[in-house]
Amino acid sequence: MTTIQKTHLYNFTLAELKDWIVAECGEKPYRAVQLFEWMYQKRVTSFEEMTNLPKQLREELSQRAVLITAREAVRQDSKVDPTSKFLLAWPDDVTVETVLMRHSYGNSVCVSSQVGCKMGCTFCASTLGGMIRQMRAGEMVEQLLYSQRLLDDVGERVSSIVLMGSGEPMDNYDEVMRFIEIVSSEHGLHIGQRHITISTVGLVPGIRRLADEGRQVTLAVSLHAPNDELRGAMMPVNKAYPIAKLMDACHYYNEKTGKRISFEYALVGGQNDSLECAKELAALIRGLPCHVNLIPVNYVPERNYSRTDRKQIYAFWHALQDAGINATIRREMGHDIAAACGQLRAQHMNRRAQ
């Protein structure tokens, strides 16, 4: 007996879903619009609930396609702020993290784009164990919908997305862009691209490609050091794309899009948090429309890094402000639930290995 490999419908943009439903089900394209709206606007979890579709089509969809492929492996809810972290598991036994952050100005979801990461940043738990595989667009969609269904229970919605979870989005460029097209569709969740942030460790070709395509997403660049010596020690990617090349790409991005860049800067005690580093950073980015997001580094047991003390964090921030650089200190969320990238997955893998 031949088993039909079911198609994961969350992988499809609306245009792709129209092509699929015509080719595979012999239906008119408008049925795809109805299906898409059931998936994203009503967020049903079964085809049987799609009551304006013919019964025969619903039965055929059940045989040919699937919606939810992930299950919750672990959930942690912070006791100190409205943050929830989920470890979702897929049939091939891989897991990734998703974080739902509730703010006074809206709800944000942090999505993972890869299972693990191969970038090797020395302060990040995501790189522990390397990269297992890429996330498909539909698997990223499932992370988002998982959070949105929780918000549905209280009558709220996801207002912004940050691709800052495990993995390097620019290393999975095509699937990430398909994900963005799906979730920004007016027939779906309709989350504007201006409310979607892509974070990169500095893959220059991806930054330039994003600039050339003219997408309205926000670009965040993980800088973390103001010179090649420091950055190279913390981020292996700096050997391929040193700071001069990275800054050239950032200027190119700004010139092509007119959009401001956000620079992420993780403060590590005794390494990149001196006032000299602050002055060097200010000189490096001066003249480029940007914003610096200072991040007190999260403690990771496998990494020998210490957090910059509070007094020095504010001294670093004041030095940037005095130099005319727009900077903020990221508010810590989920500190009690291993909310740093990769921490929950690393804990889960360690428990399974014991």
Short mmCIF file of C-alpha atoms in Angstrom, two decimals:
data_model
loop_
_atom_site.label_atom_id
_atom_site.label_comp_id
_atom_site.label_asym_id
_atom_site.label_seq_id
_atom_site.Cartn_x
_atom_site.Cartn_y
_atom_site.Cartn_z
CA MET A 1 0.00 0.00 0.00
CA THR A 2 1.41 3.39 -1.05
CA THR A 3 1.50 6.08 1.64
CA ILE A 4 0.86 9.62 0.44
CA GLN A 5 3.42 12.14 1.71
CA LYS A 6 1.24 14.90 3.08
CA THR A 7 1.95 18.49 2.10
CA HIS A 8 2.57 21.04 4.86
CA LEU A 9 0.29 23.90 3.84
CA TYR A 10 1.95 26.51 6.06
CA ASN A 11 4.93 26.32 3.70
CA PHE A 12 2.92 28.01 0.94
CA THR A 13 2.51 31.65 0.13
CA LEU A 14 -0.99 32.49 -1.09
CA ALA A 15 0.17 32.42 -4.71
CA GLU A 16 1.78 29.00 -4.18
CA LEU A 17 -1.33 27.70 -2.42
CA LYS A 18 -3.46 28.73 -5.42
CA ASP A 19 -1.18 26.81 -7.76
CA TRP A 20 -1.25 23.78 -5.46
CA ILE A 21 -5.02 23.61 -5.02
CA VAL A 22 -5.56 23.88 -8.78
CA ALA A 23 -2.92 21.26 -9.63
CA GLU A 24 -3.53 18.79 -6.80
CA CYS A 25 -7.23 19.19 -6.02
CA GLY A 26 -8.65 20.45 -9.33
CA GLU A 27 -10.25 23.43 -7.58
CA LYS A 28 -10.59 27.07 -8.56
CA PRO A 29 -7.99 29.52 -7.16
CA TYR A 30 -10.59 31.26 -4.97
CA ARG A 31 -10.73 28.12 -2.82
CA ALA A 32 -7.12 28.78 -1.87
CA VAL A 33 -8.06 32.23 -0.59
CA GLN A 34 -10.80 30.67 1.55
CA LEU A 35 -8.37 28.05 2.82
CA PHE A 36 -5.69 30.65 3.55
CA GLU A 37 -8.15 32.77 5.56
CA TRP A 38 -9.25 29.76 7.59
CA MET A 39 -5.59 28.98 8.33
CA TYR A 40 -4.51 32.45 9.35
CA GLN A 41 -7.50 34.64 10.18
CA LYS A 42 -9.61 32.02 11.99
CA ARG A 43 -6.59 29.89 12.87
CA VAL A 44 -8.44 26.58 12.86
CA THR A 45 -6.43 23.42 13.49
CA SER A 46 -8.37 20.97 11.29
CA PHE A 47 -9.85 20.96 7.79
CA GLU A 48 -13.22 19.81 9.15
CA GLU A 49 -13.69 23.24 10.74
CA MET A 50 -13.51 24.96 7.32
CA THR A 51 -17.26 24.96 6.88
CA ASN A 52 -17.49 27.03 3.66
CA LEU A 53 -15.37 24.48 1.80
CA PRO A 54 -17.20 21.54 0.15
CA LYS A 55 -17.14 18.38 2.25
CA GLN A 56 -15.39 16.49 -0.54
CA LEU A 57 -12.60 19.07 -0.64
CA ARG A 58 -12.20 18.96 3.13
CA GLU A 59 -11.85 15.20 2.98
CA GLU A 60 -9.34 15.43 0.16
CA LEU A 61 -7.32 18.04 2.06
CA SER A 62 -7.24 15.74 5.09
CA GLN A 63 -5.76 13.00 2.91
CA ARG A 64 -3.28 15.18 1.04
CA ALA A 65 -2.22 17.90 3.44
CA VAL A 66 -1.39 18.73 7.05
CA LEU A 67 -1.50 21.90 9.12
CA ILE A 68 0.16 21.41 12.50
CA THR A 69 3.37 19.36 12.53
CA ALA A 70 4.95 20.62 15.78
CA ARG A 71 4.16 19.79 19.38
CA GLU A 72 5.04 21.52 22.62
CA ALA A 73 7.98 19.82 24.33
CA VAL A 74 8.57 22.36 27.11
CA ARG A 75 6.88 25.60 28.17
CA GLN A 76 8.20 28.10 30.68
CA ASP A 77 6.27 31.13 31.94
CA SER A 78 8.25 33.86 33.68
CA LYS A 79 7.27 34.77 37.21
CA VAL A 80 8.88 38.22 36.96
CA ASP A 81 7.48 39.55 33.68
CA PRO A 82 4.90 38.58 31.01
CA THR A 83 7.25 36.40 28.97
CA SER A 84 6.70 32.80 27.86
CA LYS A 85 9.21 30.51 26.20
CA PHE A 86 8.37 27.37 24.27
CA LEU A 87 10.45 24.50 23.02
CA LEU A 88 8.63 23.06 20.02
CA ALA A 89 9.44 19.61 18.62
CA TRP A 90 8.99 18.28 15.07
CA PRO A 91 8.49 14.69 13.82
CA ASP A 92 12.20 14.31 12.97
CA ASP A 93 12.93 14.89 16.68
CA VAL A 94 14.49 18.35 16.33
CA THR A 95 13.54 21.17 18.68
CA VAL A 96 13.64 24.96 18.47
CA GLU A 97 12.74 27.81 20.79
CA THR A 98 10.13 30.51 20.44
CA VAL A 99 9.59 33.38 22.87
CA LEU A 100 6.39 35.38 23.38
CA MET A 101 7.05 38.79 24.96
CA ARG A 102 4.11 40.87 26.11
CA HIS A 103 4.78 44.61 26.26
CA SER A 104 2.56 47.56 27.12
CA TYR A 105 2.78 48.63 23.46
CA GLY A 106 2.05 45.18 21.96
CA ASN A 107 3.05 41.54 21.77
CA SER A 108 6.27 40.41 20.12
CA VAL A 109 7.31 36.90 19.09
CA CYS A 110 10.94 35.83 18.70
CA VAL A 111 11.20 33.17 15.98
CA SER A 112 14.02 30.70 15.30
CA SER A 113 15.14 30.27 11.69
CA GLN A 114 17.46 27.27 12.11
CA VAL A 115 17.78 24.24 14.37
CA GLY A 116 20.93 25.27 16.19
CA CYS A 117 23.45 27.59 14.57
CA LYS A 118 26.83 27.29 12.85
CA MET A 119 28.00 30.89 13.30
CA GLY A 120 29.94 30.02 16.47
CA CYS A 121 29.50 33.26 18.45
CA THR A 122 31.26 32.58 21.73
CA PHE A 123 28.67 34.22 24.00
CA CYS A 124 25.61 32.44 22.55
CA ALA A 125 24.04 29.12 23.58
CA SER A 126 22.47 28.62 20.13
CA THR A 127 25.79 27.45 18.71
CA LEU A 128 26.23 24.64 21.26
CA GLY A 129 26.05 21.43 19.23
CA GLY A 130 26.25 23.28 15.90
CA MET A 131 23.47 23.48 13.33
CA ILE A 132 21.26 20.47 12.68
CA ARG A 133 19.15 21.77 9.79
CA GLN A 134 17.29 24.73 8.34
CA MET A 135 13.76 25.64 9.38
CA ARG A 136 11.21 25.58 6.58
CA ALA A 137 8.97 28.63 6.18
CA GLY A 138 6.00 26.63 7.45
CA GLU A 139 7.88 25.63 10.60
CA MET A 140 8.59 29.29 11.30
CA VAL A 141 4.90 30.02 10.68
CA GLU A 142 3.97 27.35 13.23
CA GLN A 143 6.14 29.05 15.85
CA LEU A 144 4.27 32.29 15.27
CA LEU A 145 0.82 30.71 15.20
CA TYR A 146 1.55 28.82 18.40
CA SER A 147 1.98 32.15 20.19
CA GLN A 148 -0.94 33.76 18.39
CA ARG A 149 -3.34 31.02 19.47
CA LEU A 150 -2.33 31.64 23.09
CA LEU A 151 -3.06 35.33 22.60
CA ASP A 152 -6.41 34.47 21.01
CA ASP A 153 -7.53 33.22 24.41
CA VAL A 154 -7.25 36.76 25.79
CA GLY A 155 -8.37 38.63 22.68
CA GLU A 156 -4.92 39.93 21.70
CA ARG A 157 -2.71 39.59 18.64
CA VAL A 158 0.94 39.48 17.68
CA SER A 159 2.00 42.99 16.71
CA SER A 160 5.66 42.41 15.84
CA ILE A 161 8.10 39.64 14.95
CA VAL A 162 11.82 39.42 15.59
CA LEU A 163 13.89 36.80 13.79
CA MET A 164 16.36 36.71 16.66
CA GLY A 165 15.92 33.16 17.91
CA SER A 166 18.27 30.29 17.23
CA GLY A 167 20.01 30.41 13.87
CA GLU A 168 21.22 32.97 11.35
CA PRO A 169 18.30 34.21 9.17
CA MET A 170 20.59 35.32 6.33
CA ASP A 171 21.92 31.75 6.14
CA ASN A 172 18.35 30.58 5.43
CA TYR A 173 17.42 33.58 3.29
CA ASP A 174 14.84 32.15 0.87
CA GLU A 175 12.79 30.35 3.53
CA VAL A 176 12.89 33.42 5.80
CA MET A 177 11.59 35.64 3.01
CA ARG A 178 8.84 33.14 2.19
CA PHE A 179 7.88 33.19 5.89
CA ILE A 180 7.72 36.99 5.81
CA GLU A 181 5.52 36.97 2.70
CA ILE A 182 3.15 34.48 4.31
CA VAL A 183 2.67 36.29 7.61
CA SER A 184 2.40 39.74 6.04
CA SER A 185 -0.32 38.75 3.54
CA GLU A 186 -3.51 40.80 3.79
CA HIS A 187 -5.48 37.55 3.59
CA GLY A 188 -3.60 36.14 6.56
CA LEU A 189 -2.13 37.55 9.76
CA HIS A 190 -1.40 40.84 7.94
CA ILE A 191 1.60 41.79 10.08
CA GLY A 192 3.27 44.68 8.30
CA GLN A 193 6.86 44.14 7.20
CA ARG A 194 7.88 47.29 9.07
CA HIS A 195 7.01 45.35 12.23
CA ILE A 196 9.32 42.46 11.34
CA THR A 197 13.01 42.57 12.32
CA ILE A 198 15.73 40.37 10.82
CA SER A 199 18.85 40.00 12.94
CA THR A 200 22.14 38.96 11.35
CA VAL A 201 25.67 38.38 12.63
CA GLY A 202 26.83 40.28 9.57
CA LEU A 203 26.54 38.09 6.48
CA VAL A 204 27.38 40.79 3.96
CA PRO A 205 25.85 39.14 0.86
CA GLY A 206 22.54 38.81 2.66
CA ILE A 207 22.54 42.45 3.77
CA ARG A 208 23.23 43.61 0.21
CA ARG A 209 20.58 41.29 -1.22
CA LEU A 210 18.03 42.57 1.28
CA ALA A 211 18.90 46.13 0.27
CA ASP A 212 18.53 45.37 -3.44
CA GLU A 213 15.14 43.70 -2.96
CA GLY A 214 13.77 46.78 -1.20
CA ARG A 215 11.84 44.96 1.49
CA GLN A 216 10.36 47.04 4.29
CA VAL A 217 11.63 44.86 7.14
CA THR A 218 13.90 46.25 9.85
CA LEU A 219 17.55 45.18 9.82
CA ALA A 220 19.41 44.47 13.06
CA VAL A 221 23.15 43.77 12.89
CA SER A 222 24.92 41.94 15.71
CA LEU A 223 28.07 44.03 16.08
CA HIS A 224 29.19 43.36 19.67
CA ALA A 225 32.65 44.93 19.28
CA PRO A 226 34.10 48.09 17.69
CA ASN A 227 37.25 46.58 16.14
CA ASP A 228 38.34 43.43 14.33
CA GLU A 229 40.54 42.12 17.14
CA LEU A 230 37.73 42.04 19.70
CA ARG A 231 35.00 41.06 17.25
CA GLY A 232 37.09 38.30 15.71
CA ALA A 233 37.62 36.75 19.14
CA MET A 234 33.90 36.79 19.86
CA MET A 235 32.45 36.11 16.40
CA PRO A 236 34.16 33.81 13.87
CA VAL A 237 32.11 35.39 11.05
CA ASN A 238 34.35 38.45 11.37
CA LYS A 239 37.15 36.56 9.62
CA ALA A 240 35.04 36.27 6.46
CA TYR A 241 33.38 39.66 6.77
CA PRO A 242 35.55 42.02 8.84
CA ILE A 243 34.17 45.26 10.15
CA ALA A 244 35.20 47.36 7.13
CA LYS A 245 33.23 45.10 4.77
CA LEU A 246 30.33 44.93 7.17
CA MET A 247 30.11 48.71 7.54
CA ASP A 248 30.30 49.14 3.76
CA ALA A 249 27.29 46.83 3.46
CA CYS A 250 25.43 48.73 6.19
CA HIS A 251 26.00 52.06 4.42
CA TYR A 252 24.88 50.44 1.16
CA TYR A 253 21.71 49.18 2.86
CA ASN A 254 20.90 52.62 4.24
CA GLU A 255 21.56 54.35 0.91
CA LYS A 256 19.35 51.87 -0.99
CA THR A 257 16.46 51.71 1.47
CA GLY A 258 16.64 54.93 3.47
CA LYS A 259 16.04 52.81 6.58
CA ARG A 260 17.85 53.10 9.88
CA ILE A 261 19.89 50.11 11.08
CA SER A 262 19.79 48.71 14.60
CA PHE A 263 23.15 47.56 15.97
CA GLU A 264 23.02 44.89 18.68
CA TYR A 265 25.85 45.15 21.20
CA ALA A 266 26.11 42.49 23.93
CA LEU A 267 28.09 43.85 26.86
CA VAL A 268 30.55 41.29 28.24
CA GLY A 269 32.29 42.12 31.50
CA GLY A 270 35.94 43.08 31.01
CA GLN A 271 35.97 42.43 27.27
CA ASN A 272 34.00 44.94 25.20
CA ASP A 273 32.44 47.19 27.82
CA SER A 274 35.13 49.81 28.48
CA LEU A 275 34.66 53.52 27.84
CA GLU A 276 37.38 53.23 25.20
CA CYS A 277 35.22 50.66 23.39
CA ALA A 278 32.24 53.00 23.64
CA LYS A 279 34.21 55.85 22.08
CA GLU A 280 35.55 53.55 19.34
CA LEU A 281 32.03 52.30 18.62
CA ALA A 282 30.71 55.86 18.37
CA ALA A 283 33.45 56.77 15.89
CA LEU A 284 32.74 53.63 13.82
CA ILE A 285 29.03 54.24 13.29
CA ARG A 286 28.91 58.06 13.38
CA GLY A 287 27.18 59.42 10.28
CA LEU A 288 25.15 56.27 9.66
CA PRO A 289 21.46 56.55 10.62
CA CYS A 290 21.30 53.89 13.29
CA HIS A 291 20.38 52.90 16.80
CA VAL A 292 22.47 50.90 19.28
CA ASN A 293 20.74 48.32 21.42
CA LEU A 294 22.92 47.54 24.44
CA ILE A 295 22.33 44.02 25.76
CA PRO A 296 23.70 42.87 29.12
CA VAL A 297 25.00 39.42 28.18
CA ASN A 298 23.00 36.48 29.52
CA TYR A 299 24.78 33.97 31.68
CA VAL A 300 25.35 30.69 29.82
CA PRO A 301 26.85 27.88 31.96
CA GLU A 302 28.90 26.55 29.04
CA ARG A 303 30.44 29.99 28.36
CA ASN A 304 33.00 31.66 30.58
CA TYR A 305 31.54 35.16 30.33
CA SER A 306 30.54 37.56 33.08
CA ARG A 307 27.88 40.21 32.88
CA THR A 308 28.88 43.87 32.89
CA ASP A 309 27.84 45.45 36.18
CA ARG A 310 24.99 47.93 36.19
CA LYS A 311 27.17 51.00 36.84
CA GLN A 312 29.41 50.22 33.86
CA ILE A 313 26.40 49.52 31.60
CA TYR A 314 25.12 53.02 32.25
CA ALA A 315 28.59 54.54 31.88
CA PHE A 316 28.88 52.90 28.45
CA TRP A 317 25.41 54.15 27.50
CA HIS A 318 26.22 57.71 28.65
CA ALA A 319 29.44 57.68 26.61
CA LEU A 320 27.45 56.85 23.47
CA GLN A 321 24.83 59.46 24.26
CA ASP A 322 27.51 62.09 24.83
CA ALA A 323 28.98 61.21 21.41
CA GLY A 324 25.61 61.82 19.76
CA ILE A 325 24.74 58.14 19.24
CA ASN A 326 21.15 57.03 19.79
CA ALA A 327 21.30 54.09 22.20
CA THR A 328 19.07 52.21 24.61
CA ILE A 329 19.64 49.47 27.16
CA ARG A 330 17.52 46.46 26.39
CA ARG A 331 15.02 45.66 29.10
CA GLU A 332 15.65 42.16 30.37
CA MET A 333 12.72 39.79 29.91
CA GLY A 334 12.43 36.16 30.89
CA HIS A 335 15.64 36.17 32.90
CA ASP A 336 14.22 33.47 35.19
CA ILE A 337 13.24 31.10 32.35
CA ALA A 338 16.46 30.70 30.34
CA ALA A 339 15.20 33.13 27.72
CA ALA A 340 18.55 33.70 26.05
CA CYS A 341 18.85 32.17 22.58
CA GLY A 342 19.51 28.45 22.74
CA GLN A 343 19.47 28.06 26.52
CA LEU A 344 16.24 26.11 26.84
CA ARG A 345 17.13 23.82 23.93
CA ALA A 346 20.60 23.22 25.39
CA GLN A 347 19.08 22.32 28.76
CA HIS A 348 16.61 19.95 27.09
CA MET A 349 19.37 18.24 25.08
CA ASN A 350 21.55 17.86 28.17
CA ARG A 351 18.70 16.21 30.11
CA ARG A 352 18.04 13.78 27.26
CA ALA A 353 21.72 12.89 27.04
CA GLN A 354 21.92 11.99 30.74
#
